[in-house]
Each structure stands twice: as C-alpha cells, then as structure tokens.
C-alpha cells in the first residue's frame, strides 16, 4: 500500500506571512492524484487543493499553492498571506489513478497549523 | 456544506455495546467510504462501497461491519465496543469508485460522528 508521510506534526506562522507544509509519499505508480485537505476545529474535512501527477504545472487556488516534485515524491503546500481562519489540521492525501477495484485515498497523519495574530 | 450527511453527531455508549452510524452521500454519488480518526492517528480507511457492493477494505476490525443500501445510504455497525474504539468516524462520498475512471474524482466528507465508549 502507498504511504503518505507528514513529518511536521505542528507548525506555526505569523498572520500575513507565508508557511510551507511538507508531504512525501511512497509509490511505484506513475499516474496518481495528490490532495491537501484542511480540518478546522469544526472537524469538517475540506478539500484545499488537488494535483494530477501527469501535470507538471503546480496547482494553485488563491492563496494556496503546491510544490510538486514527482521525482522526489514530494508534495508541499504553501499558504501565502496566512489568515487566522487558516488555523487547522492539514492532511496530505494520495489516490491512485491505476485501473482496478476501489478508489482508496491514503492520508498522512496531519500537520497542525497555528496562526499567530 | 459538503452534502454528505452523517448521524448522529455524537454518540456515548458503554463497553460491550453495539452502535450504528449512518451516512447519506451527496446526491449522485455512488461510492461511500468510512474512515476512523483517533486522537493519535490520522485518518484510517475502513471500508468502501460502490453502488451497493463492497469495493475495498482497509483496517476494519471483524467487530465492525458496514453495508450500503439500494438508496445508497450506508451504515457502519460497531459491536462489542472497547474503549479504544472511541474516535471520530467519518463518512465520505465520491461520484465513482473505480480507480482509473473519473479523473477528477474528489472525496467529500461528512462532519463525522464522535463516538465515546465509556
């Protein structure tokens, strides 16, 4: 099974500054999808951003962008102009695009982000 | 609002008991997934159903079972509960459920059921 590793259990950032959350994954597949999900104190899991492995261009969603390094199997999330509402647990996730049964997502253990006013 | 509905939001029960968690997927979604989130662990995949059939099984205990009904809602049954079963249980849904199809598939999560076993 694929594994997803988030080596930073906790991170903090000053409001309006930029922070980068790290994620690495292990796979032998060439086609897959990567995601960042946000879990605020409300516990709701919210999709932040998604990247297709076959695309070289890094995905961007407003203040959120990724640095996708396929060869290094690295998928980091950059949050620019951090806001208090960005405080949450962030999960990196992997999904295979290979044909087969199931549609399983593999999640990392999460990074808790604190935003300091 | 993701469109995925989970009930109940909170559940408190005693060891040895049996509970049922319910999930209604987004309209049009055929797949339902169950995840367990404990305090010291990330999201652990339990099981997936696609259009009524089991598609994938993860780290689901034998004391746990699930099913997806013809109207596509799903139930997760937890029996002989232990203290260690206390966790947040998420249901998620997606349009499809077969890898390699639905290139733009995303998971949409419900708000979870917080289970406390005392």
PDB file of C-alpha atoms in Angstrom:
ATOM      1  CA  UNK A   1       0.000   0.000   0.000  1.00  0.00           C
ATOM      2  CA  UNK A   2       1.053   3.542  -0.619  1.00  0.00           C
ATOM      3  CA  UNK A   3       2.249   5.560   2.340  1.00  0.00           C
ATOM      4  CA  UNK A   4       1.960   9.268   2.914  1.00  0.00           C
ATOM      5  CA  UNK A   5       4.269  10.979   5.394  1.00  0.00           C
ATOM      6  CA  UNK A   6       3.865  14.359   7.000  1.00  0.00           C
ATOM      7  CA  UNK A   7       6.955  14.920   9.102  1.00  0.00           C
ATOM      8  CA  UNK A   8       5.789  18.134  10.761  1.00  0.00           C
ATOM      9  CA  UNK A   9       3.199  17.373  13.468  1.00  0.00           C
ATOM     10  CA  UNK A  10       2.905  21.089  14.286  1.00  0.00           C
ATOM     11  CA  UNK A  11       3.701  24.336  12.535  1.00  0.00           C
ATOM     12  CA  UNK A  12       3.077  27.972  13.325  1.00  0.00           C
ATOM     13  CA  UNK A  13       3.048  31.118  11.232  1.00  0.00           C
ATOM     14  CA  UNK A  14       2.546  34.798  11.858  1.00  0.00           C
ATOM     15  CA  UNK A  15      -0.558  36.289  10.360  1.00  0.00           C
ATOM     16  CA  UNK A  16       0.100  37.625   6.826  1.00  0.00           C
ATOM     17  CA  UNK A  17       3.276  35.558   6.499  1.00  0.00           C
ATOM     18  CA  UNK A  18       3.907  32.502   4.346  1.00  0.00           C
ATOM     19  CA  UNK A  19       4.203  28.921   5.564  1.00  0.00           C
ATOM     20  CA  UNK A  20       5.014  25.663   3.814  1.00  0.00           C
ATOM     21  CA  UNK A  21       3.744  22.272   4.941  1.00  0.00           C
ATOM     22  CA  UNK A  22       5.654  19.199   3.820  1.00  0.00           C
ATOM     23  CA  UNK A  23       4.390  15.900   2.492  1.00  0.00           C
ATOM     24  CA  UNK A  24       6.180  12.950   0.966  1.00  0.00           C
ATOM     25  CA  UNK A  25       4.700   9.761  -0.377  1.00  0.00           C
ATOM     26  CA  UNK A  26       5.867   6.372  -1.477  1.00  0.00           C
ATOM     27  CA  UNK A  27       4.520   4.774  -4.624  1.00  0.00           C
ATOM     28  CA  UNK A  28       5.641   2.760  -7.606  1.00  0.00           C
ATOM     29  CA  UNK A  29       2.835   4.099  -9.756  1.00  0.00           C
ATOM     30  CA  UNK A  30       3.275   6.774 -12.389  1.00  0.00           C
ATOM     31  CA  UNK A  31      -0.251   8.119 -12.506  1.00  0.00           C
ATOM     32  CA  UNK A  32      -1.940   9.334  -9.377  1.00  0.00           C
ATOM     33  CA  UNK A  33      -3.527  12.308  -7.649  1.00  0.00           C
ATOM     34  CA  UNK A  34      -2.467  14.258  -4.622  1.00  0.00           C
ATOM     35  CA  UNK A  35      -4.641  16.339  -2.339  1.00  0.00           C
ATOM     36  CA  UNK A  36      -4.446  18.644   0.625  1.00  0.00           C
ATOM     37  CA  UNK A  37      -7.398  18.616   2.995  1.00  0.00           C
ATOM     38  CA  UNK A  38      -7.993  21.073   5.815  1.00  0.00           C
ATOM     39  CA  UNK A  39      -9.710  20.141   9.078  1.00  0.00           C
ATOM     40  CA  UNK A  40     -10.609  23.201  11.168  1.00  0.00           C
ATOM     41  CA  UNK A  41     -11.892  22.947  14.753  1.00  0.00           C
ATOM     42  CA  UNK A  42     -15.351  22.253  13.330  1.00  0.00           C
ATOM     43  CA  UNK A  43     -13.879  18.859  12.287  1.00  0.00           C
ATOM     44  CA  UNK A  44     -15.200  19.186   8.762  1.00  0.00           C
ATOM     45  CA  UNK A  45     -12.742  17.888   6.158  1.00  0.00           C
ATOM     46  CA  UNK A  46     -12.411  20.475   3.412  1.00  0.00           C
ATOM     47  CA  UNK A  47     -10.578  19.994   0.137  1.00  0.00           C
ATOM     48  CA  UNK A  48      -7.960  22.716  -0.272  1.00  0.00           C
ATOM     49  CA  UNK A  49      -6.143  21.813  -3.451  1.00  0.00           C
ATOM     50  CA  UNK A  50      -5.575  18.923  -5.859  1.00  0.00           C
ATOM     51  CA  UNK A  51      -2.710  17.958  -8.179  1.00  0.00           C
ATOM     52  CA  UNK A  52      -2.627  15.447 -11.018  1.00  0.00           C
ATOM     53  CA  UNK A  53       0.701  13.644 -11.253  1.00  0.00           C
ATOM     54  CA  UNK A  54       0.723  13.829 -15.048  1.00  0.00           C
ATOM     55  CA  UNK A  55       0.674  17.616 -14.931  1.00  0.00           C
ATOM     56  CA  UNK A  56       3.997  19.367 -14.472  1.00  0.00           C
ATOM     57  CA  UNK A  57       2.399  22.669 -13.585  1.00  0.00           C
ATOM     58  CA  UNK A  58       1.879  23.184  -9.892  1.00  0.00           C
ATOM     59  CA  UNK A  59      -1.729  23.673  -8.797  1.00  0.00           C
ATOM     60  CA  UNK A  60      -2.817  26.991  -7.331  1.00  0.00           C
ATOM     61  CA  UNK A  61      -6.001  28.001  -5.531  1.00  0.00           C
ATOM     62  CA  UNK A  62      -5.947  31.626  -4.457  1.00  0.00           C
ATOM     63  CA  UNK A  63      -3.503  31.854  -1.515  1.00  0.00           C
ATOM     64  CA  UNK A  64      -2.769  28.122  -1.623  1.00  0.00           C
ATOM     65  CA  UNK A  65      -0.225  26.592  -3.967  1.00  0.00           C
ATOM     66  CA  UNK A  66       1.736  23.389  -4.119  1.00  0.00           C
ATOM     67  CA  UNK A  67       5.279  22.457  -4.981  1.00  0.00           C
ATOM     68  CA  UNK A  68       5.012  19.084  -6.667  1.00  0.00           C
ATOM     69  CA  UNK A  69       8.302  17.275  -7.171  1.00  0.00           C
ATOM     70  CA  UNK A  70       7.422  13.964  -8.805  1.00  0.00           C
ATOM     71  CA  UNK A  71      10.908  12.504  -8.870  1.00  0.00           C
ATOM     72  CA  UNK A  72      11.408  13.302  -5.212  1.00  0.00           C
ATOM     73  CA  UNK A  73       7.844  12.178  -4.382  1.00  0.00           C
ATOM     74  CA  UNK A  74       7.281  15.412  -2.575  1.00  0.00           C
ATOM     75  CA  UNK A  75       4.100  17.474  -2.406  1.00  0.00           C
ATOM     76  CA  UNK A  76       4.309  20.554  -0.211  1.00  0.00           C
ATOM     77  CA  UNK A  77       1.591  23.107   0.441  1.00  0.00           C
ATOM     78  CA  UNK A  78       2.378  26.807   0.562  1.00  0.00           C
ATOM     79  CA  UNK A  79      -0.038  29.164   2.248  1.00  0.00           C
ATOM     80  CA  UNK A  80       0.586  32.812   1.447  1.00  0.00           C
ATOM     81  CA  UNK A  81      -0.709  35.792   3.410  1.00  0.00           C
ATOM     82  CA  UNK A  82      -1.788  33.490   6.241  1.00  0.00           C
ATOM     83  CA  UNK A  83      -5.071  34.319   7.910  1.00  0.00           C
ATOM     84  CA  UNK A  84      -6.470  33.375  11.284  1.00  0.00           C
ATOM     85  CA  UNK A  85      -9.007  31.185   9.527  1.00  0.00           C
ATOM     86  CA  UNK A  86      -6.218  29.064   8.099  1.00  0.00           C
ATOM     87  CA  UNK A  87      -5.563  27.591  11.532  1.00  0.00           C
ATOM     88  CA  UNK A  88      -6.429  23.928  11.199  1.00  0.00           C
ATOM     89  CA  UNK A  89      -5.081  20.427  10.812  1.00  0.00           C
ATOM     90  CA  UNK A  90      -3.867  19.833   7.277  1.00  0.00           C
ATOM     91  CA  UNK A  91      -3.817  16.375   5.735  1.00  0.00           C
ATOM     92  CA  UNK A  92      -1.981  15.302   2.638  1.00  0.00           C
ATOM     93  CA  UNK A  93      -3.631  12.505   0.657  1.00  0.00           C
ATOM     94  CA  UNK A  94      -2.798  10.221  -2.259  1.00  0.00           C
ATOM     95  CA  UNK A  95      -5.093   8.451  -4.684  1.00  0.00           C
ATOM     96  CA  UNK A  96      -4.031   6.052  -7.387  1.00  0.00           C
ATOM     97  CA  UNK A  97      -5.232   6.532 -10.947  1.00  0.00           C
ATOM     98  CA  UNK A  98      -4.490   2.936 -11.901  1.00  0.00           C
ATOM     99  CA  UNK A  99      -7.383   0.795 -13.043  1.00  0.00           C
ATOM    100  CA  UNK A 100      -8.642  -1.708 -10.556  1.00  0.00           C
ATOM    101  CA  UNK A 101     -11.133  -2.007  -7.800  1.00  0.00           C
ATOM    102  CA  UNK A 102     -11.778   0.674  -5.269  1.00  0.00           C
ATOM    103  CA  UNK A 103     -10.869   4.309  -5.139  1.00  0.00           C
ATOM    104  CA  UNK A 104      -8.878   4.365  -1.954  1.00  0.00           C
ATOM    105  CA  UNK A 105      -7.357   7.539  -0.605  1.00  0.00           C
ATOM    106  CA  UNK A 106      -4.294   7.304   1.629  1.00  0.00           C
ATOM    107  CA  UNK A 107      -3.860  10.052   4.203  1.00  0.00           C
ATOM    108  CA  UNK A 108      -0.892  11.336   6.138  1.00  0.00           C
ATOM    109  CA  UNK A 109      -1.032  11.865   9.889  1.00  0.00           C
ATOM    110  CA  UNK A 110      -1.592  15.580   9.568  1.00  0.00           C
ATOM    111  CA  UNK A 111       0.108  18.868  10.429  1.00  0.00           C
ATOM    112  CA  UNK A 112      -1.488  21.159  12.961  1.00  0.00           C
ATOM    113  CA  UNK A 113      -1.106  24.767  11.825  1.00  0.00           C
ATOM    114  CA  UNK A 114      -1.346  27.630  14.297  1.00  0.00           C
ATOM    115  CA  UNK A 115      -1.689  31.184  13.035  1.00  0.00           C
ATOM    116  CA  UNK A 116      -0.318  33.810  15.407  1.00  0.00           C
ATOM    117  CA  UNK A 117      -2.049  37.201  15.330  1.00  0.00           C
TER     118      UNK A 117
ATOM    119  CA  UNK B   1     -21.786  22.109   3.430  1.00  0.00           C
ATOM    120  CA  UNK B   2     -20.344  19.100   1.602  1.00  0.00           C
ATOM    121  CA  UNK B   3     -23.720  17.487   1.004  1.00  0.00           C
ATOM    122  CA  UNK B   4     -22.740  14.359   2.927  1.00  0.00           C
ATOM    123  CA  UNK B   5     -24.913  13.796   5.987  1.00  0.00           C
ATOM    124  CA  UNK B   6     -23.839  11.799   8.999  1.00  0.00           C
ATOM    125  CA  UNK B   7     -25.935  10.946  12.014  1.00  0.00           C
ATOM    126  CA  UNK B   8     -25.675  11.082  14.914  1.00  0.00           C
ATOM    127  CA  UNK B   9     -23.057  13.794  15.507  1.00  0.00           C
ATOM    128  CA  UNK B  10     -22.245  12.446  18.951  1.00  0.00           C
ATOM    129  CA  UNK B  11     -22.667   9.026  20.473  1.00  0.00           C
ATOM    130  CA  UNK B  12     -21.832   7.958  24.001  1.00  0.00           C
ATOM    131  CA  UNK B  13     -22.072   4.327  24.928  1.00  0.00           C
ATOM    132  CA  UNK B  14     -20.582   1.683  27.175  1.00  0.00           C
ATOM    133  CA  UNK B  15     -18.103  -1.070  26.528  1.00  0.00           C
ATOM    134  CA  UNK B  16     -19.617  -4.197  25.056  1.00  0.00           C
ATOM    135  CA  UNK B  17     -22.438  -2.348  23.375  1.00  0.00           C
ATOM    136  CA  UNK B  18     -23.329  -2.091  19.700  1.00  0.00           C
ATOM    137  CA  UNK B  19     -23.958   1.103  17.744  1.00  0.00           C
ATOM    138  CA  UNK B  20     -24.913   2.053  14.205  1.00  0.00           C
ATOM    139  CA  UNK B  21     -23.589   5.082  12.374  1.00  0.00           C
ATOM    140  CA  UNK B  22     -25.465   6.341   9.375  1.00  0.00           C
ATOM    141  CA  UNK B  23     -24.322   8.189   6.272  1.00  0.00           C
ATOM    142  CA  UNK B  24     -26.164   9.691   3.324  1.00  0.00           C
ATOM    143  CA  UNK B  25     -23.872  10.521   0.398  1.00  0.00           C
ATOM    144  CA  UNK B  26     -24.097  13.558  -1.820  1.00  0.00           C
ATOM    145  CA  UNK B  27     -26.828  13.383  -4.400  1.00  0.00           C
ATOM    146  CA  UNK B  28     -25.493  11.466  -7.374  1.00  0.00           C
ATOM    147  CA  UNK B  29     -22.510   9.931  -5.585  1.00  0.00           C
ATOM    148  CA  UNK B  30     -22.329   6.162  -5.819  1.00  0.00           C
ATOM    149  CA  UNK B  31     -19.386   5.496  -3.513  1.00  0.00           C
ATOM    150  CA  UNK B  32     -19.320   5.712   0.246  1.00  0.00           C
ATOM    151  CA  UNK B  33     -16.169   5.441   2.337  1.00  0.00           C
ATOM    152  CA  UNK B  34     -15.745   5.071   6.071  1.00  0.00           C
ATOM    153  CA  UNK B  35     -12.733   6.437   7.940  1.00  0.00           C
ATOM    154  CA  UNK B  36     -11.739   6.345  11.587  1.00  0.00           C
ATOM    155  CA  UNK B  37      -9.808   9.220  13.132  1.00  0.00           C
ATOM    156  CA  UNK B  38      -8.328   8.590  16.563  1.00  0.00           C
ATOM    157  CA  UNK B  39      -6.550  11.220  18.647  1.00  0.00           C
ATOM    158  CA  UNK B  40      -3.062   9.902  17.985  1.00  0.00           C
ATOM    159  CA  UNK B  41      -3.583   8.723  14.443  1.00  0.00           C
ATOM    160  CA  UNK B  42      -4.527  10.157  11.119  1.00  0.00           C
ATOM    161  CA  UNK B  43      -7.415   9.019   9.021  1.00  0.00           C
ATOM    162  CA  UNK B  44      -7.585   5.260   8.873  1.00  0.00           C
ATOM    163  CA  UNK B  45      -9.501   3.845   5.943  1.00  0.00           C
ATOM    164  CA  UNK B  46     -12.042   1.261   7.000  1.00  0.00           C
ATOM    165  CA  UNK B  47     -14.147   0.274   4.024  1.00  0.00           C
ATOM    166  CA  UNK B  48     -15.621   1.447   0.738  1.00  0.00           C
ATOM    167  CA  UNK B  49     -18.895   0.615  -1.002  1.00  0.00           C
ATOM    168  CA  UNK B  50     -19.765   1.360  -4.575  1.00  0.00           C
ATOM    169  CA  UNK B  51     -23.373   1.161  -5.685  1.00  0.00           C
ATOM    170  CA  UNK B  52     -24.230  -1.341  -3.001  1.00  0.00           C
ATOM    171  CA  UNK B  53     -21.189  -3.570  -3.303  1.00  0.00           C
ATOM    172  CA  UNK B  54     -18.062  -3.673  -1.192  1.00  0.00           C
ATOM    173  CA  UNK B  55     -15.164  -2.278  -3.220  1.00  0.00           C
ATOM    174  CA  UNK B  56     -12.222  -2.011  -0.889  1.00  0.00           C
ATOM    175  CA  UNK B  57     -11.451  -2.955   2.650  1.00  0.00           C
ATOM    176  CA  UNK B  58      -8.885  -1.340   4.880  1.00  0.00           C
ATOM    177  CA  UNK B  59      -8.066  -1.763   8.550  1.00  0.00           C
ATOM    178  CA  UNK B  60     -11.562  -2.685   9.599  1.00  0.00           C
ATOM    179  CA  UNK B  61     -11.945  -4.892  12.642  1.00  0.00           C
ATOM    180  CA  UNK B  62     -14.050  -8.036  12.495  1.00  0.00           C
ATOM    181  CA  UNK B  63     -16.311  -6.482  15.148  1.00  0.00           C
ATOM    182  CA  UNK B  64     -17.156  -3.774  12.624  1.00  0.00           C
ATOM    183  CA  UNK B  65     -19.330  -4.193   9.566  1.00  0.00           C
ATOM    184  CA  UNK B  66     -20.914  -1.941   7.013  1.00  0.00           C
ATOM    185  CA  UNK B  67     -23.401  -2.015   4.193  1.00  0.00           C
ATOM    186  CA  UNK B  68     -24.767   0.249   1.516  1.00  0.00           C
ATOM    187  CA  UNK B  69     -28.468   0.150   0.807  1.00  0.00           C
ATOM    188  CA  UNK B  70     -30.334   0.492  -2.515  1.00  0.00           C
ATOM    189  CA  UNK B  71     -30.940   4.177  -1.831  1.00  0.00           C
ATOM    190  CA  UNK B  72     -27.143   4.464  -1.470  1.00  0.00           C
ATOM    191  CA  UNK B  73     -27.078   5.443   2.173  1.00  0.00           C
ATOM    192  CA  UNK B  74     -24.645   3.466   4.273  1.00  0.00           C
ATOM    193  CA  UNK B  75     -24.461   2.213   7.822  1.00  0.00           C
ATOM    194  CA  UNK B  76     -21.410   1.305   9.848  1.00  0.00           C
ATOM    195  CA  UNK B  77     -22.101  -1.141  12.654  1.00  0.00           C
ATOM    196  CA  UNK B  78     -19.696  -1.338  15.567  1.00  0.00           C
ATOM    197  CA  UNK B  79     -20.196  -4.158  18.058  1.00  0.00           C
ATOM    198  CA  UNK B  80     -18.604  -5.390  21.280  1.00  0.00           C
ATOM    199  CA  UNK B  81     -17.266  -1.903  21.711  1.00  0.00           C
ATOM    200  CA  UNK B  82     -13.997  -1.299  23.510  1.00  0.00           C
ATOM    201  CA  UNK B  83     -12.509   1.845  24.989  1.00  0.00           C
ATOM    202  CA  UNK B  84     -10.069   2.014  22.100  1.00  0.00           C
ATOM    203  CA  UNK B  85     -12.919   2.335  19.618  1.00  0.00           C
ATOM    204  CA  UNK B  86     -13.534   5.871  20.813  1.00  0.00           C
ATOM    205  CA  UNK B  87     -12.838   8.034  17.785  1.00  0.00           C
ATOM    206  CA  UNK B  88     -14.267  10.337  15.183  1.00  0.00           C
ATOM    207  CA  UNK B  89     -15.822   8.320  12.371  1.00  0.00           C
ATOM    208  CA  UNK B  90     -16.067   9.994   9.007  1.00  0.00           C
ATOM    209  CA  UNK B  91     -18.118   9.079   6.035  1.00  0.00           C
ATOM    210  CA  UNK B  92     -17.125  10.384   2.619  1.00  0.00           C
ATOM    211  CA  UNK B  93     -18.588  10.023  -0.825  1.00  0.00           C
ATOM    212  CA  UNK B  94     -17.490  10.350  -4.422  1.00  0.00           C
ATOM    213  CA  UNK B  95     -19.181  10.105  -7.778  1.00  0.00           C
ATOM    214  CA  UNK B  96     -17.496   6.902  -8.901  1.00  0.00           C
ATOM    215  CA  UNK B  97     -15.493   4.282  -7.134  1.00  0.00           C
ATOM    216  CA  UNK B  98     -13.253   2.547  -9.601  1.00  0.00           C
ATOM    217  CA  UNK B  99      -9.673   3.677  -9.926  1.00  0.00           C
ATOM    218  CA  UNK B 100      -8.795   4.887 -13.364  1.00  0.00           C
ATOM    219  CA  UNK B 101     -12.201   6.316 -14.089  1.00  0.00           C
ATOM    220  CA  UNK B 102     -13.491   9.710 -13.112  1.00  0.00           C
ATOM    221  CA  UNK B 103     -10.223  11.535 -13.456  1.00  0.00           C
ATOM    222  CA  UNK B 104     -11.498  14.460 -11.494  1.00  0.00           C
ATOM    223  CA  UNK B 105     -12.766  12.498  -8.541  1.00  0.00           C
ATOM    224  CA  UNK B 106     -12.670  14.061  -5.168  1.00  0.00           C
ATOM    225  CA  UNK B 107     -13.767  12.896  -1.765  1.00  0.00           C
ATOM    226  CA  UNK B 108     -16.441  14.863   0.035  1.00  0.00           C
ATOM    227  CA  UNK B 109     -16.615  14.339   3.766  1.00  0.00           C
ATOM    228  CA  UNK B 110     -19.442  14.461   6.246  1.00  0.00           C
ATOM    229  CA  UNK B 111     -18.987  16.232   9.560  1.00  0.00           C
ATOM    230  CA  UNK B 112     -18.319  12.990  11.395  1.00  0.00           C
ATOM    231  CA  UNK B 113     -19.739  11.042  14.310  1.00  0.00           C
ATOM    232  CA  UNK B 114     -17.844  11.396  17.558  1.00  0.00           C
ATOM    233  CA  UNK B 115     -18.044   8.067  19.360  1.00  0.00           C
ATOM    234  CA  UNK B 116     -17.178   7.899  23.035  1.00  0.00           C
ATOM    235  CA  UNK B 117     -17.002   4.482  24.656  1.00  0.00           C
ATOM    236  CA  UNK B 118     -17.031   4.670  28.445  1.00  0.00           C
TER     237      UNK B 118
END
